[in-house]
XYZ file of N, CA and C in Angstrom:
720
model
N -68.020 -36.369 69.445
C -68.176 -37.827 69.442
C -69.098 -38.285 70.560
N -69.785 -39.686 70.125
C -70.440 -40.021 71.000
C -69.885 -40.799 72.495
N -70.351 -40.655 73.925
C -69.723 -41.336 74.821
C -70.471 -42.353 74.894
N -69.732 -43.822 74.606
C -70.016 -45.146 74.939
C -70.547 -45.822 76.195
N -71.580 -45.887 76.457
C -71.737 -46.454 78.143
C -72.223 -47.519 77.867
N -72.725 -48.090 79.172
C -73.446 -49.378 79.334
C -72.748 -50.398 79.024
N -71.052 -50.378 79.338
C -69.901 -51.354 78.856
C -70.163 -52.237 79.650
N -69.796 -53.761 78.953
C -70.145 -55.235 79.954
C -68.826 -56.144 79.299
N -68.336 -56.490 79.774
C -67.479 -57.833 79.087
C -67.817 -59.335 79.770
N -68.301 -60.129 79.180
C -68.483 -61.351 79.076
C -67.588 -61.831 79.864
N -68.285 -63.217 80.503
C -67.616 -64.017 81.533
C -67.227 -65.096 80.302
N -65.734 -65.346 80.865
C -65.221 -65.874 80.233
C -64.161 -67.333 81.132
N -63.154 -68.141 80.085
C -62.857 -69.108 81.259
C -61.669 -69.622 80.228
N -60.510 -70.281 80.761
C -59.484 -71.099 80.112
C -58.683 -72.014 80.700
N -58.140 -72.889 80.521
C -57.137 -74.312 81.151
C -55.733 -73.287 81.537
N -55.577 -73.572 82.476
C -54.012 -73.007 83.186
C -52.879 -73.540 81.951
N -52.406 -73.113 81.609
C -50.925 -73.228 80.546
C -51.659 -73.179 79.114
N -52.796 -72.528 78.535
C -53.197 -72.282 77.112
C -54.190 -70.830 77.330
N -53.433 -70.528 76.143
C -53.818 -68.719 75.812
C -54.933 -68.400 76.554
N -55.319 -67.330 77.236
C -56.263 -66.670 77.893
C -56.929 -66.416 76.896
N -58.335 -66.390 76.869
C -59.495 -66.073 76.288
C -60.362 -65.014 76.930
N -60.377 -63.931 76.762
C -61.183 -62.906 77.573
C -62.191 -62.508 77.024
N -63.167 -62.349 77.669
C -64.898 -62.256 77.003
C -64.934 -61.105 76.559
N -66.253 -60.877 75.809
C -66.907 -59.937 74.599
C -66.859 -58.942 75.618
N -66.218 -57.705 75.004
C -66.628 -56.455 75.660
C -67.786 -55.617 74.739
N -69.373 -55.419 75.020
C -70.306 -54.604 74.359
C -70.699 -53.352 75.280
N -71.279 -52.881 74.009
C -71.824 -50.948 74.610
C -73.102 -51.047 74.307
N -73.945 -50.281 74.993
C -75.276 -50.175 74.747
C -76.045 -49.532 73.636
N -75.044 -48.447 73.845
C -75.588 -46.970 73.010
C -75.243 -47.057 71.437
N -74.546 -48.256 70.634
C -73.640 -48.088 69.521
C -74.736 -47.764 68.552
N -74.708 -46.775 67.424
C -76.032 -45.808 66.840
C -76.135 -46.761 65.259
N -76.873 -47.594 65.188
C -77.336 -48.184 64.094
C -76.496 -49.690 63.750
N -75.652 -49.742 62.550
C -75.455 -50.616 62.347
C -73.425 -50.149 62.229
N -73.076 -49.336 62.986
C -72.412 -48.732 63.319
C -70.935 -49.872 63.659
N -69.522 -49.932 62.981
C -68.935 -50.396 63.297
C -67.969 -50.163 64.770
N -67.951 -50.647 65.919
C -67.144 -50.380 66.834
C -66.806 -51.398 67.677
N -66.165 -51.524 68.141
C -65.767 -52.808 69.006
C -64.680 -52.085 69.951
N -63.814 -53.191 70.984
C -63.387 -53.279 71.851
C -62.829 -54.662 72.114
N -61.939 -54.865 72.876
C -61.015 -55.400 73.284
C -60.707 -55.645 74.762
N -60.518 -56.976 75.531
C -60.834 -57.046 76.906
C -59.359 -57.558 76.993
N -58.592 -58.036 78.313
C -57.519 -58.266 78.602
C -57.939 -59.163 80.079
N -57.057 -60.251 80.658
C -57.899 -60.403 81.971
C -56.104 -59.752 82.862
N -56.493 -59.350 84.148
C -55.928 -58.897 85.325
C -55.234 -59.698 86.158
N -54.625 -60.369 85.071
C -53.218 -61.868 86.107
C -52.923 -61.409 86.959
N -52.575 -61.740 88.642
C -52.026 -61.008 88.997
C -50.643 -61.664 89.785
N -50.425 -63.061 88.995
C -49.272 -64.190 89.440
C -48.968 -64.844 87.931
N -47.727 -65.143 87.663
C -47.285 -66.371 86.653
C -46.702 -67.224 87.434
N -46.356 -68.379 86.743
C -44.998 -69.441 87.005
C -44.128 -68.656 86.468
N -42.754 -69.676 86.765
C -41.398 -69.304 85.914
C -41.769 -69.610 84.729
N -42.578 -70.275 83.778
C -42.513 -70.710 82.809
C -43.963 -69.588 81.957
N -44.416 -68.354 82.893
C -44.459 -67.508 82.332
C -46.441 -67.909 82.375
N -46.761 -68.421 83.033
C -48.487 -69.017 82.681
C -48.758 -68.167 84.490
N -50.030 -67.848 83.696
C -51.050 -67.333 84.758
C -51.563 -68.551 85.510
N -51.598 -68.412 86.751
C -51.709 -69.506 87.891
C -53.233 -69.419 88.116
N -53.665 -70.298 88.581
C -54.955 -70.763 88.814
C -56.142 -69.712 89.733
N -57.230 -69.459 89.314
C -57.812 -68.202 89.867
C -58.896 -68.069 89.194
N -59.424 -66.616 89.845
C -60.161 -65.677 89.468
C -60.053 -64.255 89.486
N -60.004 -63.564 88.148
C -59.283 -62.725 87.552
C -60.575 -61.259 87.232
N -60.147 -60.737 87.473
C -61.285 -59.050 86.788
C -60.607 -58.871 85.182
N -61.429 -58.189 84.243
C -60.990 -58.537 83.124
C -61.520 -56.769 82.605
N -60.706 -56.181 82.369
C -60.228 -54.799 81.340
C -60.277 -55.046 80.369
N -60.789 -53.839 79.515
C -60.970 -53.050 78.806
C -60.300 -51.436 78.368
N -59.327 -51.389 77.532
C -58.955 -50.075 78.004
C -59.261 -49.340 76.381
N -59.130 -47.745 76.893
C -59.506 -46.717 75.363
C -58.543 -47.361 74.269
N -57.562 -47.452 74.435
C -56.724 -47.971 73.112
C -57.166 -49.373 72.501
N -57.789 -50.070 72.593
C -58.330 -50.889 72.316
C -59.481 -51.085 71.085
N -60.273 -49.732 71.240
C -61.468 -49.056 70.656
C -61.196 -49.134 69.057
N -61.488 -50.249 68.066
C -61.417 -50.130 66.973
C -62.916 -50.109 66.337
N -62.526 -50.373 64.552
C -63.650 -50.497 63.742
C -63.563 -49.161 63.142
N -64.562 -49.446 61.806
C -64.331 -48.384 60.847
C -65.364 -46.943 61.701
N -66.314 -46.720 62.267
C -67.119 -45.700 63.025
C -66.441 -45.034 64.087
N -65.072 -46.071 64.850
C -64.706 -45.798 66.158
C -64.423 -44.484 66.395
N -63.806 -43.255 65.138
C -64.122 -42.441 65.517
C -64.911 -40.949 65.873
N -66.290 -41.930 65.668
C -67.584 -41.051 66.415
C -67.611 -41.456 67.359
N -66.398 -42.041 68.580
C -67.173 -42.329 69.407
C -65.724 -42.149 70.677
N -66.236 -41.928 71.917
C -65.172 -41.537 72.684
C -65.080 -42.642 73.856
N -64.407 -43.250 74.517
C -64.374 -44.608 75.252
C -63.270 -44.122 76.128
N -63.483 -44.381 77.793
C -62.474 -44.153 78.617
C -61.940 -45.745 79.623
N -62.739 -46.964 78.716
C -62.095 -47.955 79.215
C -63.415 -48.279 80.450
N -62.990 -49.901 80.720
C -63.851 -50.146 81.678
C -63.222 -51.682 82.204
N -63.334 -51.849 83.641
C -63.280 -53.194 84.372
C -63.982 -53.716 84.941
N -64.252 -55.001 85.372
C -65.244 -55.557 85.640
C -65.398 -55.716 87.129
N -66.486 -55.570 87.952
C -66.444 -55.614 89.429
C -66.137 -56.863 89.812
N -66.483 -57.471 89.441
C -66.490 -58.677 89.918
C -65.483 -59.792 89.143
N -64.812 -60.692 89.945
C -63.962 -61.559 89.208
C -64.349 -62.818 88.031
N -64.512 -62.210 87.217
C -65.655 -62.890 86.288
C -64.989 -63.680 84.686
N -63.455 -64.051 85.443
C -62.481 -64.414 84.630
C -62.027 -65.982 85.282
N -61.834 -67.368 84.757
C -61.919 -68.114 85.700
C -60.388 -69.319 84.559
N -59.336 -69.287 85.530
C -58.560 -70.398 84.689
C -58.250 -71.484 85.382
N -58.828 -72.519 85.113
C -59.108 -73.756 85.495
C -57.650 -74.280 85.986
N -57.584 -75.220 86.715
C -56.859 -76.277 86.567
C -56.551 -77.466 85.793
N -55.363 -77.758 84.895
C -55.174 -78.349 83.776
C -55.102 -79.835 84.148
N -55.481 -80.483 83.538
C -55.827 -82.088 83.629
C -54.207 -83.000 83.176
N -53.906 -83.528 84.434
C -52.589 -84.121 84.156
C -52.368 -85.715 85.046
N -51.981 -86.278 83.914
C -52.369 -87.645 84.338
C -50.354 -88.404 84.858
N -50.479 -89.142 85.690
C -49.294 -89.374 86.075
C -49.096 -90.910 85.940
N -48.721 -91.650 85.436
C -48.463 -93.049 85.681
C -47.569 -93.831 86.369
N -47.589 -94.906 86.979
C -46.663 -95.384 88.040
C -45.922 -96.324 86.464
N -44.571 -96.657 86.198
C -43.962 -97.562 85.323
C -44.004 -98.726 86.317
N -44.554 -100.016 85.292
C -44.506 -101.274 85.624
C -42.364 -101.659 86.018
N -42.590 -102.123 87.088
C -41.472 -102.917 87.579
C -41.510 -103.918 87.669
N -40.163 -105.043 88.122
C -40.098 -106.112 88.671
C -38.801 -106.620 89.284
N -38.685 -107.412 90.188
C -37.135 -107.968 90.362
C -37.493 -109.244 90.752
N -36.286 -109.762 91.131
C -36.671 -111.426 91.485
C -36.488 -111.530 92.812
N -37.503 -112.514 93.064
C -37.694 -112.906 94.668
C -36.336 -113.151 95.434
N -36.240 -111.847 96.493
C -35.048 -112.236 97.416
C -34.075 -111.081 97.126
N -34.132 -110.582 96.180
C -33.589 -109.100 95.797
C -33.720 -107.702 95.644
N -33.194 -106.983 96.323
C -33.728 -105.655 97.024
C -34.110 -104.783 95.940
N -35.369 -103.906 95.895
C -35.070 -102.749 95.193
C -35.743 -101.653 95.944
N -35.460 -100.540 95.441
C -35.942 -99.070 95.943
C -36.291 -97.894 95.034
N -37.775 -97.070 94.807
C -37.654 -96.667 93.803
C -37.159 -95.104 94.279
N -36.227 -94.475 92.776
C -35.803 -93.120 93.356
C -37.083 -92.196 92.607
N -38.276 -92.382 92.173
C -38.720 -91.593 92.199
C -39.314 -90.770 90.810
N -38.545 -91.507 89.834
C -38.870 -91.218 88.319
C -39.310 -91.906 87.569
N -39.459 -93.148 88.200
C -40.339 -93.898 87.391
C -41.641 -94.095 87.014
N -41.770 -93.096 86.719
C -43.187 -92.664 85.588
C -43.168 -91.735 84.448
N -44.735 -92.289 83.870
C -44.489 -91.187 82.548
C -45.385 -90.265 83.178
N -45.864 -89.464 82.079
C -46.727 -88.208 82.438
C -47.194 -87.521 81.042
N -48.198 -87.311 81.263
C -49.060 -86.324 79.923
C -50.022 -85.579 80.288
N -49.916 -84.232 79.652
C -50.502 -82.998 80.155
C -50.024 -81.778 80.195
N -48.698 -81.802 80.914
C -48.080 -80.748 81.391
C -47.808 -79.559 80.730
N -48.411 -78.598 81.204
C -48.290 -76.964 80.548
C -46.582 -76.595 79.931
N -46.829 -75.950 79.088
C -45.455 -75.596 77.926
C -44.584 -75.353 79.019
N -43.186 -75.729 79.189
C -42.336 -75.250 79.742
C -41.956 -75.519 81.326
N -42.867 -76.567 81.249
C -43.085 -76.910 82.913
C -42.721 -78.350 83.207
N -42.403 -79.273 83.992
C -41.774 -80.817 84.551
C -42.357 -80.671 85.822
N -42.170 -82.508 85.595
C -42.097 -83.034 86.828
C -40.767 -83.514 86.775
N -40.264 -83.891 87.766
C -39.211 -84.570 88.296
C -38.927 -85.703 88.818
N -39.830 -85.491 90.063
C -40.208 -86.712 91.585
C -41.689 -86.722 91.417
N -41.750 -87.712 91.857
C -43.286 -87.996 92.600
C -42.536 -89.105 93.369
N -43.532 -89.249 94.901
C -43.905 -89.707 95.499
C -44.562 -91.856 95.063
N -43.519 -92.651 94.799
C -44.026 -93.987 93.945
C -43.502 -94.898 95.120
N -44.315 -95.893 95.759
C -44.456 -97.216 96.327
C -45.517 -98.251 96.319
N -44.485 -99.177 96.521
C -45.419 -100.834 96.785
C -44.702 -101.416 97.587
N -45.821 -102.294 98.048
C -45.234 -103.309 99.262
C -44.341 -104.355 98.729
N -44.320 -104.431 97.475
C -43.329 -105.132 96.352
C -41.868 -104.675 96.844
N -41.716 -103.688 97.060
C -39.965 -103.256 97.654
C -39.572 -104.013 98.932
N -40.551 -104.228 99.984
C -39.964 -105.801 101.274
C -39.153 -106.684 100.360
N -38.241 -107.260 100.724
C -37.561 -107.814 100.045
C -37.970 -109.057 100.490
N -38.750 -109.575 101.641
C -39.568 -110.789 102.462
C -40.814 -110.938 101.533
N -41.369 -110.358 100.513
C -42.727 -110.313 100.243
C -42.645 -112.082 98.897
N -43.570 -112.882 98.689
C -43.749 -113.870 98.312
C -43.830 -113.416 96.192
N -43.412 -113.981 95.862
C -43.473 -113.613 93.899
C -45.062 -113.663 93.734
N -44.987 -112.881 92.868
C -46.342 -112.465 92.710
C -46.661 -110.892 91.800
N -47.981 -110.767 91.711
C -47.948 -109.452 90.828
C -48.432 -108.363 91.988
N -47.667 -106.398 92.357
C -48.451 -106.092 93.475
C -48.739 -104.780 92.934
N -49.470 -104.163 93.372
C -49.955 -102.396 92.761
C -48.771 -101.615 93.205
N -48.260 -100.677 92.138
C -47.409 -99.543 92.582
C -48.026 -97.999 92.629
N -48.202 -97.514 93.799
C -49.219 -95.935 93.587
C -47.893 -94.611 93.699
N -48.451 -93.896 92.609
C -47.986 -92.766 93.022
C -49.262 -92.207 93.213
N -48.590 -91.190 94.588
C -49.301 -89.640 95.174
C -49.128 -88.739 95.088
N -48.194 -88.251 95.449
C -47.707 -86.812 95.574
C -46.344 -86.866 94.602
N -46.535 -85.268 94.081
C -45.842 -84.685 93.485
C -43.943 -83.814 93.920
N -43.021 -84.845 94.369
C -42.289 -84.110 95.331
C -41.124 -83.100 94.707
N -40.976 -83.142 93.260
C -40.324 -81.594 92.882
C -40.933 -81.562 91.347
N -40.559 -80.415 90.887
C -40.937 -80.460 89.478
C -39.413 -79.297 89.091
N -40.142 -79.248 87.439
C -39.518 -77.945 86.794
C -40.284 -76.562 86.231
N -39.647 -75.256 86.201
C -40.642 -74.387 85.244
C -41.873 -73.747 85.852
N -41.587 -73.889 87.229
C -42.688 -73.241 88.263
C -43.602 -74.379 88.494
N -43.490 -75.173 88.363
C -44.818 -76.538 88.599
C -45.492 -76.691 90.059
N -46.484 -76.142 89.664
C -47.297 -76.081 90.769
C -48.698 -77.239 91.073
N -48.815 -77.962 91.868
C -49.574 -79.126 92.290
C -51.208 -78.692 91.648
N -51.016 -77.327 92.528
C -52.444 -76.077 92.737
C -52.752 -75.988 91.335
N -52.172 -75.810 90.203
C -52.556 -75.273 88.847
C -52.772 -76.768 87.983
N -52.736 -78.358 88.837
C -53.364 -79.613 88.256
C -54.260 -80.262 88.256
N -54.925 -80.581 88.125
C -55.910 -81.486 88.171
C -55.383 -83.155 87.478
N -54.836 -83.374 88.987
C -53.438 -84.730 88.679
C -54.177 -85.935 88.844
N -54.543 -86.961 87.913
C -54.576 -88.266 88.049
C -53.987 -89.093 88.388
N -53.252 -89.834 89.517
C -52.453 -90.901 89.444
C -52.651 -92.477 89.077
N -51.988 -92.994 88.034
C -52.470 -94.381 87.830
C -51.431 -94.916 88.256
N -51.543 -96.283 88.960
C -51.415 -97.676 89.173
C -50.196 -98.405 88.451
N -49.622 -98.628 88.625
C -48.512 -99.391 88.189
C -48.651 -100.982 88.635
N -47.743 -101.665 87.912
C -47.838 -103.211 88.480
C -46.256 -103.408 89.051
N -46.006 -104.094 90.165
C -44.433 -104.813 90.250
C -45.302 -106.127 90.527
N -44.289 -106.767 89.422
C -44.119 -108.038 89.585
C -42.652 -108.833 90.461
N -43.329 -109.378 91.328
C -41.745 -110.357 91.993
C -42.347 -111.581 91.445
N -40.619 -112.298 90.654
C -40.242 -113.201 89.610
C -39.892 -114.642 90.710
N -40.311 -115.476 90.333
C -39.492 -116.636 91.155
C -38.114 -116.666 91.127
N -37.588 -117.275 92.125
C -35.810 -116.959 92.360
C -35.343 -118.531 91.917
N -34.986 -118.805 90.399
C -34.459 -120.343 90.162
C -33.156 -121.058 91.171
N -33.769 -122.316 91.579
C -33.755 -122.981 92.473
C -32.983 -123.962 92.022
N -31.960 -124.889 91.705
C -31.438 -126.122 91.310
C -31.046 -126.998 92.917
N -32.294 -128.096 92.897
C -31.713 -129.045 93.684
C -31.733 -130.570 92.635
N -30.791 -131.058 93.412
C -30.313 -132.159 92.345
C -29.753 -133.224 93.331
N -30.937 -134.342 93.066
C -31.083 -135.789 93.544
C -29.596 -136.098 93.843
N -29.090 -136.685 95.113
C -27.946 -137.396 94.871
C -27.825 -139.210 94.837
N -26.866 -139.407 93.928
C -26.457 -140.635 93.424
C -26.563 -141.725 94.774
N -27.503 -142.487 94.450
C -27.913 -143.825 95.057
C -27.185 -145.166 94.562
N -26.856 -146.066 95.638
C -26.870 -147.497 95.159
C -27.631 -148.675 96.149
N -27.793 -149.706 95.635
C -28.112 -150.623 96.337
C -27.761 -152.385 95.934
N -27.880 -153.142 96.719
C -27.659 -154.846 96.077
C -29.370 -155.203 95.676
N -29.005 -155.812 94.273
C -30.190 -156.540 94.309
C -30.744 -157.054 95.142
N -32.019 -156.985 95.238
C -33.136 -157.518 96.619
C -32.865 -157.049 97.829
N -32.061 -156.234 97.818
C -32.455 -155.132 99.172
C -33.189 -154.038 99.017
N -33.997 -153.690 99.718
C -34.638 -152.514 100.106
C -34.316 -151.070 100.258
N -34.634 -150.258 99.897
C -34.211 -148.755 100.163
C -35.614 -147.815 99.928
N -35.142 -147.075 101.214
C -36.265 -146.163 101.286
C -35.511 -144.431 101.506
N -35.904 -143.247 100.854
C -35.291 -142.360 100.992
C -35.709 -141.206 102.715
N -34.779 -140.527 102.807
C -34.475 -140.175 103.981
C -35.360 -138.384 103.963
N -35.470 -138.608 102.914
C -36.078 -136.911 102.110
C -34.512 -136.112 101.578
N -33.178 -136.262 102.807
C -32.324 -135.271 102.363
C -31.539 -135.352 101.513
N -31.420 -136.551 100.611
C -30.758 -137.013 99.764
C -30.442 -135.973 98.603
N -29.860 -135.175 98.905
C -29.707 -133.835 98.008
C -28.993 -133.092 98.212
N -28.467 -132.330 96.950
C -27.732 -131.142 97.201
C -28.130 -130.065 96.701
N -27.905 -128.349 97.063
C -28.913 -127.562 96.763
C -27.319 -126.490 95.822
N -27.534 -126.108 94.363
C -26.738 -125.375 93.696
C -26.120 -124.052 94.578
N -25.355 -123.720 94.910
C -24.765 -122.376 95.638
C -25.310 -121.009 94.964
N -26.104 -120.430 95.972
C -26.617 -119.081 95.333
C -25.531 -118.003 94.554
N -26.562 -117.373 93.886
C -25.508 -115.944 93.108
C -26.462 -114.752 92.898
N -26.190 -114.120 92.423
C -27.003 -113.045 92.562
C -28.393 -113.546 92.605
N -29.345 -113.768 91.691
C -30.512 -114.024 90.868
C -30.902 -115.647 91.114
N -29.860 -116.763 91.740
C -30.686 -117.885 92.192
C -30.028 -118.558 93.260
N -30.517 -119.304 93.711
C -30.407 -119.990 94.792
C -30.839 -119.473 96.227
N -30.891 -120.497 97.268
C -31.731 -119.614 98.627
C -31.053 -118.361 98.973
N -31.833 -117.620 99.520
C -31.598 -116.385 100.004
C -32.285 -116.286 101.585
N -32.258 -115.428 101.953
C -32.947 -114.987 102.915
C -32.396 -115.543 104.226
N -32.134 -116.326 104.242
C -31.671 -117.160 105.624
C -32.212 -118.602 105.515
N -32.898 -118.363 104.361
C -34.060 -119.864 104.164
C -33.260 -120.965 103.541
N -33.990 -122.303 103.900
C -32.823 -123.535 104.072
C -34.507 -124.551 103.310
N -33.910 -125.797 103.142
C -34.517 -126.453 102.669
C -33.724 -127.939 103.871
N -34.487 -128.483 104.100
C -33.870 -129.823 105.298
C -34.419 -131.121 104.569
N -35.545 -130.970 104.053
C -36.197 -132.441 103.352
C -36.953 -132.381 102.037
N -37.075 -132.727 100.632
C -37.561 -133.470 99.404
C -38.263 -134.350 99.453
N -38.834 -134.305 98.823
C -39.864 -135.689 98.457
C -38.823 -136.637 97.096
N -38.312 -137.873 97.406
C -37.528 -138.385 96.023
C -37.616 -139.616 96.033
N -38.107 -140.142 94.999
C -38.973 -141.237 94.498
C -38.018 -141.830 93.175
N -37.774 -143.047 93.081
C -37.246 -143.742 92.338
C -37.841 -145.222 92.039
N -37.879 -145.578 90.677
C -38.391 -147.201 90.896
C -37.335 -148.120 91.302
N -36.324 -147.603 91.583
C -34.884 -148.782 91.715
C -35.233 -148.869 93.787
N -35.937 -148.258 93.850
C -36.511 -149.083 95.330
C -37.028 -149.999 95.953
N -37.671 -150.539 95.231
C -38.875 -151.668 95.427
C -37.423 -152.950 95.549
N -37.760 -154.068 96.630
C -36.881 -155.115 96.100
C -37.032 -155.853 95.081
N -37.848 -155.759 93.969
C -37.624 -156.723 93.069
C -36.836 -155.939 91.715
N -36.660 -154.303 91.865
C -35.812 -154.068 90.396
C -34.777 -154.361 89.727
N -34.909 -155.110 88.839
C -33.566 -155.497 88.473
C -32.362 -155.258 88.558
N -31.303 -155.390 88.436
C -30.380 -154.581 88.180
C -29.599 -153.361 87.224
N -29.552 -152.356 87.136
C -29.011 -151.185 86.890
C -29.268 -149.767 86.804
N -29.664 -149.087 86.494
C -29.416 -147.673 86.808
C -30.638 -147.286 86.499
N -31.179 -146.180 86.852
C -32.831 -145.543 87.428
C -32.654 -144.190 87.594
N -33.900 -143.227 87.579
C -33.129 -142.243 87.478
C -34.107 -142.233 88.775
């Protein structure tokens, strides 16, 4: 049989968590139109728990058992590897989102850490935690709409490794809600053709509960309250 030389296998490349693809292994010497081929493998030399070759550059084999086709046996093959690491598995593209929140002005929240989605993630693998804040969690901060970022990745599942992502984080919104307020004018009288002018405090303010009334330590001392039964000439009876 003939000995095969001049073996090369193709540089080749794949996304971390989908099937390895290992390049063309060819011979120089193959005699005409001669069927023979070969078979390459790449040289992992790490998985996750979830069983995926981790991010790198890999040498990529060839071995004799491999050696098919209808000619293969005119021909004798003792296998071959590549000098150089000429095997390359990327980092997989994984996008993380912050979930829109909100609470109402004056009421505490804190996030534990799961509030997001996620798409991407290699077979068999989680996230858990990430790393999610906004200045929206001060419980002092004014209603309004504020950005929520996640950064970092702080546990996963299935071997999840930061190193084997290529992690996007998007933006979330918290919204703080106005905190409903009931103040309510109090009951006035006066004699026809006298005068009255208001004091501003003429009011009483509804007793807070969870979700309304003041909070914070914050007080209200004066209103603006306007009635037409002020002027001395309004007739007599009731005004709101």
């Amino acid at each position: 049989p003939l000995a095969l030389t001049g073996t090369a296998i193709a540089s080749s490349s794949s996304t971390f968590g989908d099937s390895l693809e290992p390049g063309a292994v060819s011979f120089t010497n193959i005699v005409g139109l001669d069927d023979v081929s070969a078979s390459a493998s790449v040289d992992t030399s790490a998985t996750t728990a979830s069983g995926h070759a981790i991010v790198g550059t890999y040498t990529q084999t060839s071995t004799s058992a491999t050696l098919a086709g209808t000619d293969s046996g005119n021909y004798t093959y003792t296998g071959f590897s590549t000098a150089s690491q000429n095997y390359t598995i990327n980092q997989r593209p994984l996008t993380i989102t912050a979930d829109n929140q909100s609470r109402i002005y004056g009421n505490s929240f804190s996030f534990d850490g799961t509030e997001f989605s996620i798409s991407g993630l290699a077979t068999g693998e989680g996230v858990s935690t990430a790393n999610l804040s906004s200045t929206a969690t001060d419980v002092n901060v004014d209603a309004g709409d504020y950005t929520i970022s996640a950064d970092t990745v702080t546990a996963g599942t299935g071997g999840f490794a930061s190193s084997n992502y290529d992690i996007t984080f998007v933006d979330g919104t918290f919204t703080v809600n106005q905190r409903d307020l009931v103040i309510t004018a109090a009951d006035q009288s006066k004699d026809y053709g006298d005068a009255f002018s208001f004091a501003g405090n003429e009011f009483s303010i509804a007793a807070s509960d969870t979700d309304t009334g003041l909070i914070l330590g914050e007080t209200i001392t004066s209103a603006t309250l306007t009635s037409d039964a002020t002027p001395t000439t309004a007739d007599a009876g009731e005004y709101a």
